[in-house]
Each structure stands twice: as structure tokens, then as C-alpha cells.
Amino acid sequence: MTVKPALHVLLAGPRGFCAGVDRAIKIVEESLRRFGAPVYVRHEIVHNKFVVQSLEAQGAIFVEELDEVPADAPVVFSAHGVPKSVPAEARRRNMVYLDATCPLVSKVHREAERHAAAGRHILLIGHAGHPEVVGTMGQLEPGTVTLVETVAEAETVRPPEGPLAFTTQTTLSVDDTAEIVATLARRFPHLVGPAKEDICYATTNRQAAVKAIAARSGMVVVVGAPNSSNSVRLREVAERAGCPRAIMVQRGRELDPALADGVATLGITAGASAPDVLVQEVLERLRERFTLTVEEVVVAEESVVFKLPAALAK
Ligand code: 0CH
Ligand code: SF4
């Protein structure tokens, strides 16, 4: 019997599901129990195909727009949030709807509304076209918000004269965002906003955890999806923290274990929308080729839990 070479695995902690994702999935599952199938979901409930397919198997139907949902069927809005026009349209059509927007995204929506009510133009730091950015912009009147994506844009953006505020997407790079905020604060000394930014606890902790393992790892594997903002950031953070190779996979079978040949220590993390079963798949895949020793590196403990919406909590 050939002996498999040794591979030391560092598991980032925290990794994987956050409280907002956990709540969003429970909202779909509980809706299926209450209303029976089908329950429609506008947009992927979270950016993970395994999660989406598991819910589809239970009777959920995923669509991109509300007009694809029959008026007599219940619909859930995804964790990323929706423009105000979406619930407004659901009410107009007398639909039953459940909002799975993460409470930390809703908090940013309210913050943006407060700035607008105070007459401040808003600089929203985020990625163009991402559903959370579309949702946050959709809380505001057109012309009252300008998107800033990069430090270069922060250097050149020309908002209208007058009071100015900033808000951010919740799943951005902590380091990039600090630089963007510093640039804006230098150019616009009257800029108001949160103490740092609106990046959530889960994004912050997952980036800190992957940083802690990246410098010790010859390779890092991020379990997540290419359309998952927070997961994509984890791969970037690992690379910037000095790891020579950081890759992203959606499932264990996507990983070629031979990539880890010659690597002594391999780091693994998972985006906030990636279930733990997929991390286990990656470990199983590596065991096909290596004898693993697994060490968990925990940089923060998380105890955040969000309640279900009142309509489902009863
Ligand atoms: O990281 P993003 O926002 O692309 O979304 P995800 O991968 O579905 O993770 C959950 C976060 C949802 C809203 O913050
Ligand atoms: Fe909420 Fe943060 Fe999770 Fe997004 S990543 S769902 S903002 S806890």
C-alpha cells in the first residue's frame, strides 16, 4: 500500500455561513412549510448554487424579477436586499411577500434614507451591478446617490455642492474600503458617515481569519461562488496577505488535489454563503491524495443570530 504524502490543513475560523444567510435560508424553508410549494424566490437567496438547488428540491422556484411570479404565490426577497420599488409592486399586486434582506443590509438602507432626508448627497462605495448596490441605490431618489468603486474614482468623483455622506456595501474588502474612505474624507472634509464603513461583522471576521492563515499557507482554497462578493474578496485577501496561490472552488469535485503537490500547508476558508458540507467535500477531495492533519485557526467567536420576520416567527 502506498503511503499518501502529508498535508497540513489550516481551517480559517470563522468561515462559512453568517447570521444573515442562516436567516434567509430559514425564511425560504419556513415559507415552504407554511404555504406549501411552490414558494418563489426573487434572485438566488444567497449566492450559492448548492443552497439554491437544495431549496429547489424542496419546492422553491428562483426567478430574477417579480413579474415572473404569479400574483397568488408567496415570494421571498433575497438576503442582498431589493429596491423600494419591489415591495411596492408586490403590495400593488396584493402578493404575499417575505423579505429575507439581512438586517445589516436593511440598516444601511435606513442610514442612506436618513442622509437623504437630511439633504445629504450620498457616495455609495460598492460594486456596480451587484444586487446589494442595486437595492441600496433603490432606496433613494435618482440623482441623490453616486457610486464609487475604486480609489481612483474616489480621487475624481465630483458630487454636487453641499452636504455629503457615504455608505458602503456590506461585503467589501476592509483594506480597499479604508483607502477609499480616507481618500473621500481628505477631498471632502465635511463628509459624514459611519465610524469606519458599513462592512458587516461576518465579512470583517472572515477576512481577518483568511489573513491569519494565508501567510502560513503555500496555497489557499476559498469555497464560494464567483458571483459572491464576500467570497471573491476572501481569495483576494489571501493573495495579498502573501499566499503564493489562492483559488476558489464551488464544490469538492472542482478541486484538482494535485495542485497541492509540494505544498506543506494548505489553508481553507468559505464565503458567508457557502455551507459547511462543501468545506467537508474539499477535505474529502484532498484525502484522496494526501494524509491530512487539520488545524483550526480561530481569530473571532461569533454569536450573532437574527430573528425571523414576525410573520414567520409566530
Ligand atoms: O457576498 P455577496 O453580497 O455577493 O452575497 P452572498 O455570497 O450571497 O453572501 C451573503 C451576503 C448577502 C448580503 O450581504
Ligand atoms: Fe448580513 Fe453580513 Fe451575512 Fe451579508 S454577509 S448576510 S450583511 S451578516
PDB file of C-alpha atoms in Angstrom, residues 17-277:
ATOM      1  CA  PHE A  17     -22.484  30.822   6.961  1.00  0.00           C
ATOM      2  CA  CYS A  18     -23.188  34.142   8.683  1.00  0.00           C
ATOM      3  CA  ALA A  19     -26.327  35.034  10.638  1.00  0.00           C
ATOM      4  CA  GLY A  20     -27.941  36.803   7.659  1.00  0.00           C
ATOM      5  CA  VAL A  21     -27.510  33.795   5.366  1.00  0.00           C
ATOM      6  CA  ASP A  22     -28.774  31.408   8.015  1.00  0.00           C
ATOM      7  CA  ARG A  23     -31.879  33.562   8.480  1.00  0.00           C
ATOM      8  CA  ALA A  24     -32.505  33.959   4.737  1.00  0.00           C
ATOM      9  CA  ILE A  25     -32.418  30.195   4.115  1.00  0.00           C
ATOM     10  CA  LYS A  26     -34.685  29.579   7.126  1.00  0.00           C
ATOM     11  CA  ILE A  27     -37.168  32.120   5.717  1.00  0.00           C
ATOM     12  CA  VAL A  28     -37.468  30.108   2.490  1.00  0.00           C
ATOM     13  CA  GLU A  29     -37.703  26.790   4.347  1.00  0.00           C
ATOM     14  CA  GLU A  30     -40.279  28.125   6.810  1.00  0.00           C
ATOM     15  CA  SER A  31     -42.301  29.683   3.959  1.00  0.00           C
ATOM     16  CA  LEU A  32     -42.362  26.295   2.199  1.00  0.00           C
ATOM     17  CA  ARG A  33     -43.671  24.717   5.431  1.00  0.00           C
ATOM     18  CA  ARG A  34     -46.334  27.412   5.980  1.00  0.00           C
ATOM     19  CA  PHE A  35     -47.550  27.962   2.443  1.00  0.00           C
ATOM     20  CA  GLY A  36     -46.562  24.702   0.717  1.00  0.00           C
ATOM     21  CA  ALA A  37     -44.729  24.559  -2.614  1.00  0.00           C
ATOM     22  CA  PRO A  38     -44.169  26.439  -4.732  1.00  0.00           C
ATOM     23  CA  VAL A  39     -42.607  29.392  -2.953  1.00  0.00           C
ATOM     24  CA  TYR A  40     -40.948  31.828  -5.337  1.00  0.00           C
ATOM     25  CA  VAL A  41     -37.623  33.473  -4.515  1.00  0.00           C
ATOM     26  CA  ARG A  42     -36.543  36.657  -6.269  1.00  0.00           C
ATOM     27  CA  HIS A  43     -32.824  36.227  -7.085  1.00  0.00           C
ATOM     28  CA  GLU A  44     -30.613  33.478  -5.589  1.00  0.00           C
ATOM     29  CA  ILE A  45     -31.489  33.609  -1.878  1.00  0.00           C
ATOM     30  CA  VAL A  46     -27.727  33.664  -1.309  1.00  0.00           C
ATOM     31  CA  HIS A  47     -25.040  33.340  -3.965  1.00  0.00           C
ATOM     32  CA  ASN A  48     -24.537  29.595  -3.742  1.00  0.00           C
ATOM     33  CA  LYS A  49     -25.786  27.021  -6.244  1.00  0.00           C
ATOM     34  CA  PHE A  50     -25.769  24.146  -3.735  1.00  0.00           C
ATOM     35  CA  VAL A  51     -28.093  26.142  -1.441  1.00  0.00           C
ATOM     36  CA  VAL A  52     -30.313  27.153  -4.360  1.00  0.00           C
ATOM     37  CA  GLN A  53     -30.567  23.587  -5.667  1.00  0.00           C
ATOM     38  CA  SER A  54     -31.362  22.209  -2.183  1.00  0.00           C
ATOM     39  CA  LEU A  55     -34.227  24.692  -1.859  1.00  0.00           C
ATOM     40  CA  GLU A  56     -35.423  23.948  -5.400  1.00  0.00           C
ATOM     41  CA  ALA A  57     -35.601  20.272  -4.403  1.00  0.00           C
ATOM     42  CA  GLN A  58     -37.950  21.351  -1.578  1.00  0.00           C
ATOM     43  CA  GLY A  59     -40.211  23.297  -3.959  1.00  0.00           C
ATOM     44  CA  ALA A  60     -38.705  26.775  -4.228  1.00  0.00           C
ATOM     45  CA  ILE A  61     -38.701  28.446  -7.649  1.00  0.00           C
ATOM     46  CA  PHE A  62     -35.990  31.018  -8.309  1.00  0.00           C
ATOM     47  CA  VAL A  63     -36.664  33.982 -10.623  1.00  0.00           C
ATOM     48  CA  GLU A  64     -34.859  37.254 -11.273  1.00  0.00           C
ATOM     49  CA  GLU A  65     -37.816  39.647 -11.367  1.00  0.00           C
ATOM     50  CA  LEU A  66     -41.130  39.973  -9.565  1.00  0.00           C
ATOM     51  CA  ASP A  67     -43.132  39.957 -12.806  1.00  0.00           C
ATOM     52  CA  GLU A  68     -42.135  36.294 -13.221  1.00  0.00           C
ATOM     53  CA  VAL A  69     -44.103  35.433 -10.039  1.00  0.00           C
ATOM     54  CA  PRO A  70     -47.850  34.669 -10.226  1.00  0.00           C
ATOM     55  CA  ALA A  71     -49.802  37.117  -8.020  1.00  0.00           C
ATOM     56  CA  ASP A  72     -51.293  34.302  -5.919  1.00  0.00           C
ATOM     57  CA  ALA A  73     -47.929  32.700  -4.985  1.00  0.00           C
ATOM     58  CA  PRO A  74     -45.767  33.708  -1.998  1.00  0.00           C
ATOM     59  CA  VAL A  75     -42.414  35.287  -2.822  1.00  0.00           C
ATOM     60  CA  VAL A  76     -39.218  35.779  -0.789  1.00  0.00           C
ATOM     61  CA  PHE A  77     -36.741  38.595  -1.494  1.00  0.00           C
ATOM     62  CA  SER A  78     -33.067  37.557  -1.287  1.00  0.00           C
ATOM     63  CA  ALA A  79     -30.595  38.372   1.512  1.00  0.00           C
ATOM     64  CA  HIS A  80     -28.948  41.066  -0.619  1.00  0.00           C
ATOM     65  CA  GLY A  81     -31.918  43.451  -0.398  1.00  0.00           C
ATOM     66  CA  VAL A  82     -34.198  44.963  -3.014  1.00  0.00           C
ATOM     67  CA  PRO A  83     -35.013  48.450  -4.303  1.00  0.00           C
ATOM     68  CA  LYS A  84     -38.098  50.018  -2.684  1.00  0.00           C
ATOM     69  CA  SER A  85     -39.968  49.533  -5.962  1.00  0.00           C
ATOM     70  CA  VAL A  86     -40.004  45.735  -5.452  1.00  0.00           C
ATOM     71  CA  PRO A  87     -42.092  45.504  -2.230  1.00  0.00           C
ATOM     72  CA  ALA A  88     -44.162  48.427  -3.562  1.00  0.00           C
ATOM     73  CA  GLU A  89     -45.013  46.396  -6.667  1.00  0.00           C
ATOM     74  CA  ALA A  90     -45.747  43.294  -4.547  1.00  0.00           C
ATOM     75  CA  ARG A  91     -48.212  45.331  -2.450  1.00  0.00           C
ATOM     76  CA  ARG A  92     -49.821  46.765  -5.580  1.00  0.00           C
ATOM     77  CA  ARG A  93     -50.396  43.206  -6.816  1.00  0.00           C
ATOM     78  CA  ASN A  94     -51.660  42.108  -3.345  1.00  0.00           C
ATOM     79  CA  MET A  95     -48.939  39.483  -3.121  1.00  0.00           C
ATOM     80  CA  VAL A  96     -47.761  37.657  -0.012  1.00  0.00           C
ATOM     81  CA  TYR A  97     -44.071  38.505   0.312  1.00  0.00           C
ATOM     82  CA  LEU A  98     -41.331  37.779   2.835  1.00  0.00           C
ATOM     83  CA  ASP A  99     -38.256  39.957   2.977  1.00  0.00           C
ATOM     84  CA  ALA A 100     -35.051  37.968   3.631  1.00  0.00           C
ATOM     85  CA  THR A 101     -32.850  41.071   3.333  1.00  0.00           C
ATOM     86  CA  CYS A 102     -30.159  40.746   6.003  1.00  0.00           C
ATOM     87  CA  PRO A 103     -30.927  43.138   8.901  1.00  0.00           C
ATOM     88  CA  LEU A 104     -27.396  44.551   8.455  1.00  0.00           C
ATOM     89  CA  VAL A 105     -28.198  45.433   4.834  1.00  0.00           C
ATOM     90  CA  SER A 106     -31.551  46.944   5.909  1.00  0.00           C
ATOM     91  CA  LYS A 107     -29.606  49.032   8.433  1.00  0.00           C
ATOM     92  CA  VAL A 108     -27.582  50.527   5.556  1.00  0.00           C
ATOM     93  CA  HIS A 109     -30.840  51.208   3.672  1.00  0.00           C
ATOM     94  CA  ARG A 110     -32.203  53.185   6.646  1.00  0.00           C
ATOM     95  CA  GLU A 111     -28.883  55.004   7.072  1.00  0.00           C
ATOM     96  CA  ALA A 112     -28.957  56.062   3.397  1.00  0.00           C
ATOM     97  CA  GLU A 113     -32.558  57.226   3.763  1.00  0.00           C
ATOM     98  CA  ARG A 114     -31.654  59.294   6.836  1.00  0.00           C
ATOM     99  CA  HIS A 115     -28.847  61.035   4.929  1.00  0.00           C
ATOM    100  CA  ALA A 116     -31.177  61.739   2.023  1.00  0.00           C
ATOM    101  CA  ALA A 117     -33.832  63.133   4.395  1.00  0.00           C
ATOM    102  CA  ALA A 118     -31.145  65.431   5.880  1.00  0.00           C
ATOM    103  CA  GLY A 119     -30.417  66.738   2.378  1.00  0.00           C
ATOM    104  CA  ARG A 120     -27.052  64.992   2.006  1.00  0.00           C
ATOM    105  CA  HIS A 121     -25.861  63.660  -1.320  1.00  0.00           C
ATOM    106  CA  ILE A 122     -24.665  60.063  -0.824  1.00  0.00           C
ATOM    107  CA  LEU A 123     -21.467  58.485  -2.069  1.00  0.00           C
ATOM    108  CA  LEU A 124     -22.142  54.745  -2.069  1.00  0.00           C
ATOM    109  CA  ILE A 125     -18.965  52.662  -2.015  1.00  0.00           C
ATOM    110  CA  GLY A 126     -19.654  49.350  -3.728  1.00  0.00           C
ATOM    111  CA  HIS A 127     -19.539  47.241  -6.875  1.00  0.00           C
ATOM    112  CA  ALA A 128     -21.654  48.343  -9.852  1.00  0.00           C
ATOM    113  CA  GLY A 129     -24.448  45.945 -10.732  1.00  0.00           C
ATOM    114  CA  HIS A 130     -24.205  43.880  -7.521  1.00  0.00           C
ATOM    115  CA  PRO A 131     -27.745  43.219  -6.222  1.00  0.00           C
ATOM    116  CA  GLU A 132     -26.965  44.815  -2.835  1.00  0.00           C
ATOM    117  CA  VAL A 133     -25.820  48.008  -4.560  1.00  0.00           C
ATOM    118  CA  VAL A 134     -28.907  47.965  -6.783  1.00  0.00           C
ATOM    119  CA  GLY A 135     -31.035  47.521  -3.647  1.00  0.00           C
ATOM    120  CA  THR A 136     -29.354  50.306  -1.669  1.00  0.00           C
ATOM    121  CA  MET A 137     -29.484  52.729  -4.609  1.00  0.00           C
ATOM    122  CA  GLY A 138     -33.128  51.790  -4.980  1.00  0.00           C
ATOM    123  CA  GLN A 139     -33.894  53.257  -1.521  1.00  0.00           C
ATOM    124  CA  LEU A 140     -33.067  56.708  -2.860  1.00  0.00           C
ATOM    125  CA  GLU A 141     -34.325  59.134  -5.470  1.00  0.00           C
ATOM    126  CA  PRO A 142     -32.282  59.096  -8.672  1.00  0.00           C
ATOM    127  CA  GLY A 143     -29.648  61.839  -8.624  1.00  0.00           C
ATOM    128  CA  THR A 144     -29.166  61.711  -4.846  1.00  0.00           C
ATOM    129  CA  VAL A 145     -26.533  58.948  -4.878  1.00  0.00           C
ATOM    130  CA  THR A 146     -23.234  58.441  -6.708  1.00  0.00           C
ATOM    131  CA  LEU A 147     -21.455  55.072  -6.821  1.00  0.00           C
ATOM    132  CA  VAL A 148     -17.735  54.988  -6.006  1.00  0.00           C
ATOM    133  CA  GLU A 149     -16.000  51.700  -6.848  1.00  0.00           C
ATOM    134  CA  THR A 150     -12.261  52.375  -6.534  1.00  0.00           C
ATOM    135  CA  VAL A 151      -9.632  54.677  -5.004  1.00  0.00           C
ATOM    136  CA  ALA A 152      -9.177  56.169  -8.484  1.00  0.00           C
ATOM    137  CA  GLU A 153     -12.881  57.029  -8.597  1.00  0.00           C
ATOM    138  CA  ALA A 154     -12.698  58.452  -5.074  1.00  0.00           C
ATOM    139  CA  GLU A 155      -9.956  60.783  -6.365  1.00  0.00           C
ATOM    140  CA  THR A 156     -12.044  62.055  -9.265  1.00  0.00           C
ATOM    141  CA  VAL A 157     -15.715  61.851  -8.237  1.00  0.00           C
ATOM    142  CA  ARG A 158     -17.492  65.202  -8.465  1.00  0.00           C
ATOM    143  CA  PRO A 159     -20.616  65.121  -6.295  1.00  0.00           C
ATOM    144  CA  PRO A 160     -22.934  68.136  -6.282  1.00  0.00           C
ATOM    145  CA  GLU A 161     -22.021  71.056  -3.946  1.00  0.00           C
ATOM    146  CA  GLY A 162     -23.470  70.803  -0.422  1.00  0.00           C
ATOM    147  CA  PRO A 163     -23.779  68.271   2.412  1.00  0.00           C
ATOM    148  CA  LEU A 164     -22.239  64.883   1.675  1.00  0.00           C
ATOM    149  CA  ALA A 165     -22.385  61.431   3.267  1.00  0.00           C
ATOM    150  CA  PHE A 166     -21.092  57.970   2.475  1.00  0.00           C
ATOM    151  CA  THR A 167     -22.405  54.454   2.948  1.00  0.00           C
ATOM    152  CA  THR A 168     -20.946  51.151   1.767  1.00  0.00           C
ATOM    153  CA  GLN A 169     -21.823  47.688   0.577  1.00  0.00           C
ATOM    154  CA  THR A 170     -21.543  45.191   3.468  1.00  0.00           C
ATOM    155  CA  THR A 171     -19.263  42.655   1.746  1.00  0.00           C
ATOM    156  CA  LEU A 172     -16.341  44.788   0.528  1.00  0.00           C
ATOM    157  CA  SER A 173     -12.609  44.442   1.111  1.00  0.00           C
ATOM    158  CA  VAL A 174     -11.895  46.038   4.510  1.00  0.00           C
ATOM    159  CA  ASP A 175      -8.487  47.309   3.340  1.00  0.00           C
ATOM    160  CA  ASP A 176      -9.630  48.726  -0.027  1.00  0.00           C
ATOM    161  CA  THR A 177     -12.614  50.409   1.589  1.00  0.00           C
ATOM    162  CA  ALA A 178     -10.453  52.061   4.268  1.00  0.00           C
ATOM    163  CA  GLU A 179      -8.378  53.569   1.471  1.00  0.00           C
ATOM    164  CA  ILE A 180     -11.442  54.763  -0.444  1.00  0.00           C
ATOM    165  CA  VAL A 181     -12.959  56.324   2.698  1.00  0.00           C
ATOM    166  CA  ALA A 182      -9.645  58.027   3.568  1.00  0.00           C
ATOM    167  CA  THR A 183      -9.442  59.447   0.044  1.00  0.00           C
ATOM    168  CA  LEU A 184     -13.001  60.787   0.175  1.00  0.00           C
ATOM    169  CA  ALA A 185     -12.514  62.209   3.693  1.00  0.00           C
ATOM    170  CA  ARG A 186      -9.389  64.051   2.524  1.00  0.00           C
ATOM    171  CA  ARG A 187     -11.150  65.532  -0.510  1.00  0.00           C
ATOM    172  CA  PHE A 188     -14.420  66.289   1.309  1.00  0.00           C
ATOM    173  CA  PRO A 189     -13.682  67.275   4.930  1.00  0.00           C
ATOM    174  CA  HIS A 190     -17.416  67.750   5.633  1.00  0.00           C
ATOM    175  CA  LEU A 191     -18.176  64.131   4.626  1.00  0.00           C
ATOM    176  CA  VAL A 192     -20.301  62.299   7.218  1.00  0.00           C
ATOM    177  CA  GLY A 193     -20.805  58.566   7.613  1.00  0.00           C
ATOM    178  CA  PRO A 194     -20.331  55.570   9.881  1.00  0.00           C
ATOM    179  CA  ALA A 195     -17.277  55.406  12.195  1.00  0.00           C
ATOM    180  CA  LYS A 196     -15.425  53.189   9.684  1.00  0.00           C
ATOM    181  CA  GLU A 197     -17.719  51.806   6.982  1.00  0.00           C
ATOM    182  CA  ASP A 198     -20.770  49.531   6.746  1.00  0.00           C
ATOM    183  CA  ILE A 199     -18.879  46.279   6.182  1.00  0.00           C
ATOM    184  CA  CYS A 200     -20.588  43.691   8.373  1.00  0.00           C
ATOM    185  CA  TYR A 201     -19.088  41.695  11.233  1.00  0.00           C
ATOM    186  CA  ALA A 202     -19.108  38.473   9.163  1.00  0.00           C
ATOM    187  CA  THR A 203     -17.195  39.979   6.238  1.00  0.00           C
ATOM    188  CA  THR A 204     -14.686  41.595   8.619  1.00  0.00           C
ATOM    189  CA  ASN A 205     -14.113  38.408  10.615  1.00  0.00           C
ATOM    190  CA  ARG A 206     -13.772  36.148   7.551  1.00  0.00           C
ATOM    191  CA  GLN A 207     -11.192  38.484   6.021  1.00  0.00           C
ATOM    192  CA  ALA A 208      -9.227  38.631   9.301  1.00  0.00           C
ATOM    193  CA  ALA A 209      -9.337  34.827   9.551  1.00  0.00           C
ATOM    194  CA  VAL A 210      -8.132  34.195   5.998  1.00  0.00           C
ATOM    195  CA  LYS A 211      -5.342  36.743   6.544  1.00  0.00           C
ATOM    196  CA  ALA A 212      -4.249  34.794   9.630  1.00  0.00           C
ATOM    197  CA  ILE A 213      -3.890  31.524   7.668  1.00  0.00           C
ATOM    198  CA  ALA A 214      -2.690  32.946   4.325  1.00  0.00           C
ATOM    199  CA  ALA A 215       0.802  33.909   5.414  1.00  0.00           C
ATOM    200  CA  ARG A 216       1.353  30.360   6.760  1.00  0.00           C
ATOM    201  CA  SER A 217      -0.090  28.608   3.685  1.00  0.00           C
ATOM    202  CA  GLY A 218       1.519  27.603   0.393  1.00  0.00           C
ATOM    203  CA  MET A 219      -1.955  27.591  -1.106  1.00  0.00           C
ATOM    204  CA  VAL A 220      -5.425  28.750  -0.019  1.00  0.00           C
ATOM    205  CA  VAL A 221      -8.726  27.305  -1.217  1.00  0.00           C
ATOM    206  CA  VAL A 222     -11.813  29.505  -0.847  1.00  0.00           C
ATOM    207  CA  VAL A 223     -15.125  27.677  -1.058  1.00  0.00           C
ATOM    208  CA  GLY A 224     -17.562  30.052  -2.701  1.00  0.00           C
ATOM    209  CA  ALA A 225     -19.145  31.243  -5.910  1.00  0.00           C
ATOM    210  CA  PRO A 226     -17.764  33.677  -8.489  1.00  0.00           C
ATOM    211  CA  ASN A 227     -20.846  35.922  -8.073  1.00  0.00           C
ATOM    212  CA  SER A 228     -20.412  36.012  -4.273  1.00  0.00           C
ATOM    213  CA  SER A 229     -18.813  39.345  -3.441  1.00  0.00           C
ATOM    214  CA  ASN A 230     -17.644  38.369   0.039  1.00  0.00           C
ATOM    215  CA  SER A 231     -16.157  35.079  -1.222  1.00  0.00           C
ATOM    216  CA  VAL A 232     -14.273  36.743  -4.085  1.00  0.00           C
ATOM    217  CA  ARG A 233     -12.825  39.196  -1.552  1.00  0.00           C
ATOM    218  CA  LEU A 234     -11.513  36.281   0.565  1.00  0.00           C
ATOM    219  CA  ARG A 235      -9.473  34.980  -2.377  1.00  0.00           C
ATOM    220  CA  GLU A 236      -8.025  38.459  -2.976  1.00  0.00           C
ATOM    221  CA  VAL A 237      -7.218  38.955   0.718  1.00  0.00           C
ATOM    222  CA  ALA A 238      -5.404  35.586   0.845  1.00  0.00           C
ATOM    223  CA  GLU A 239      -3.283  36.511  -2.154  1.00  0.00           C
ATOM    224  CA  ARG A 240      -2.480  39.990  -0.852  1.00  0.00           C
ATOM    225  CA  ALA A 241      -1.552  38.557   2.545  1.00  0.00           C
ATOM    226  CA  GLY A 242       1.318  36.741   0.862  1.00  0.00           C
ATOM    227  CA  CYS A 243      -0.093  33.354  -0.102  1.00  0.00           C
ATOM    228  CA  PRO A 244       1.536  32.324  -3.414  1.00  0.00           C
ATOM    229  CA  ARG A 245      -1.635  30.699  -4.770  1.00  0.00           C
ATOM    230  CA  ALA A 246      -5.270  31.329  -3.821  1.00  0.00           C
ATOM    231  CA  ILE A 247      -8.077  29.657  -5.724  1.00  0.00           C
ATOM    232  CA  MET A 248     -11.849  29.492  -5.432  1.00  0.00           C
ATOM    233  CA  VAL A 249     -13.947  26.361  -5.891  1.00  0.00           C
ATOM    234  CA  GLN A 250     -17.697  25.843  -5.648  1.00  0.00           C
ATOM    235  CA  ARG A 251     -17.610  22.078  -4.924  1.00  0.00           C
ATOM    236  CA  GLY A 252     -15.054  19.499  -3.776  1.00  0.00           C
ATOM    237  CA  ARG A 253     -15.036  17.803  -7.171  1.00  0.00           C
ATOM    238  CA  GLU A 254     -13.890  21.072  -8.832  1.00  0.00           C
ATOM    239  CA  LEU A 255     -10.621  20.932  -6.906  1.00  0.00           C
ATOM    240  CA  ASP A 256      -7.690  19.159  -8.547  1.00  0.00           C
ATOM    241  CA  PRO A 257      -5.870  17.823  -5.458  1.00  0.00           C
ATOM    242  CA  ALA A 258      -2.651  17.555  -7.492  1.00  0.00           C
ATOM    243  CA  LEU A 259      -2.492  21.360  -7.286  1.00  0.00           C
ATOM    244  CA  ALA A 260      -1.383  20.871  -3.678  1.00  0.00           C
ATOM    245  CA  ASP A 261       1.599  18.664  -4.622  1.00  0.00           C
ATOM    246  CA  GLY A 262       4.688  20.120  -2.985  1.00  0.00           C
ATOM    247  CA  VAL A 263       2.582  22.289  -0.656  1.00  0.00           C
ATOM    248  CA  ALA A 264       3.270  21.668   3.041  1.00  0.00           C
ATOM    249  CA  THR A 265       0.407  23.735   4.470  1.00  0.00           C
ATOM    250  CA  LEU A 266      -2.891  24.480   2.754  1.00  0.00           C
ATOM    251  CA  GLY A 267      -5.447  26.975   4.031  1.00  0.00           C
ATOM    252  CA  ILE A 268      -9.202  26.593   3.585  1.00  0.00           C
ATOM    253  CA  THR A 269     -11.967  29.116   4.117  1.00  0.00           C
ATOM    254  CA  ALA A 270     -15.519  29.569   2.870  1.00  0.00           C
ATOM    255  CA  GLY A 271     -17.639  32.571   1.943  1.00  0.00           C
ATOM    256  CA  ALA A 272     -20.644  33.578   4.050  1.00  0.00           C
ATOM    257  CA  SER A 273     -22.995  31.853   1.586  1.00  0.00           C
ATOM    258  CA  ALA A 274     -21.115  28.527   1.414  1.00  0.00           C
ATOM    259  CA  PRO A 275     -22.438  25.704   3.625  1.00  0.00           C
ATOM    260  CA  ASP A 276     -20.022  23.657   5.744  1.00  0.00           C
ATOM    261  CA  VAL A 277     -20.862  20.481   3.817  1.00  0.00           C
TER     262      VAL A 277
END
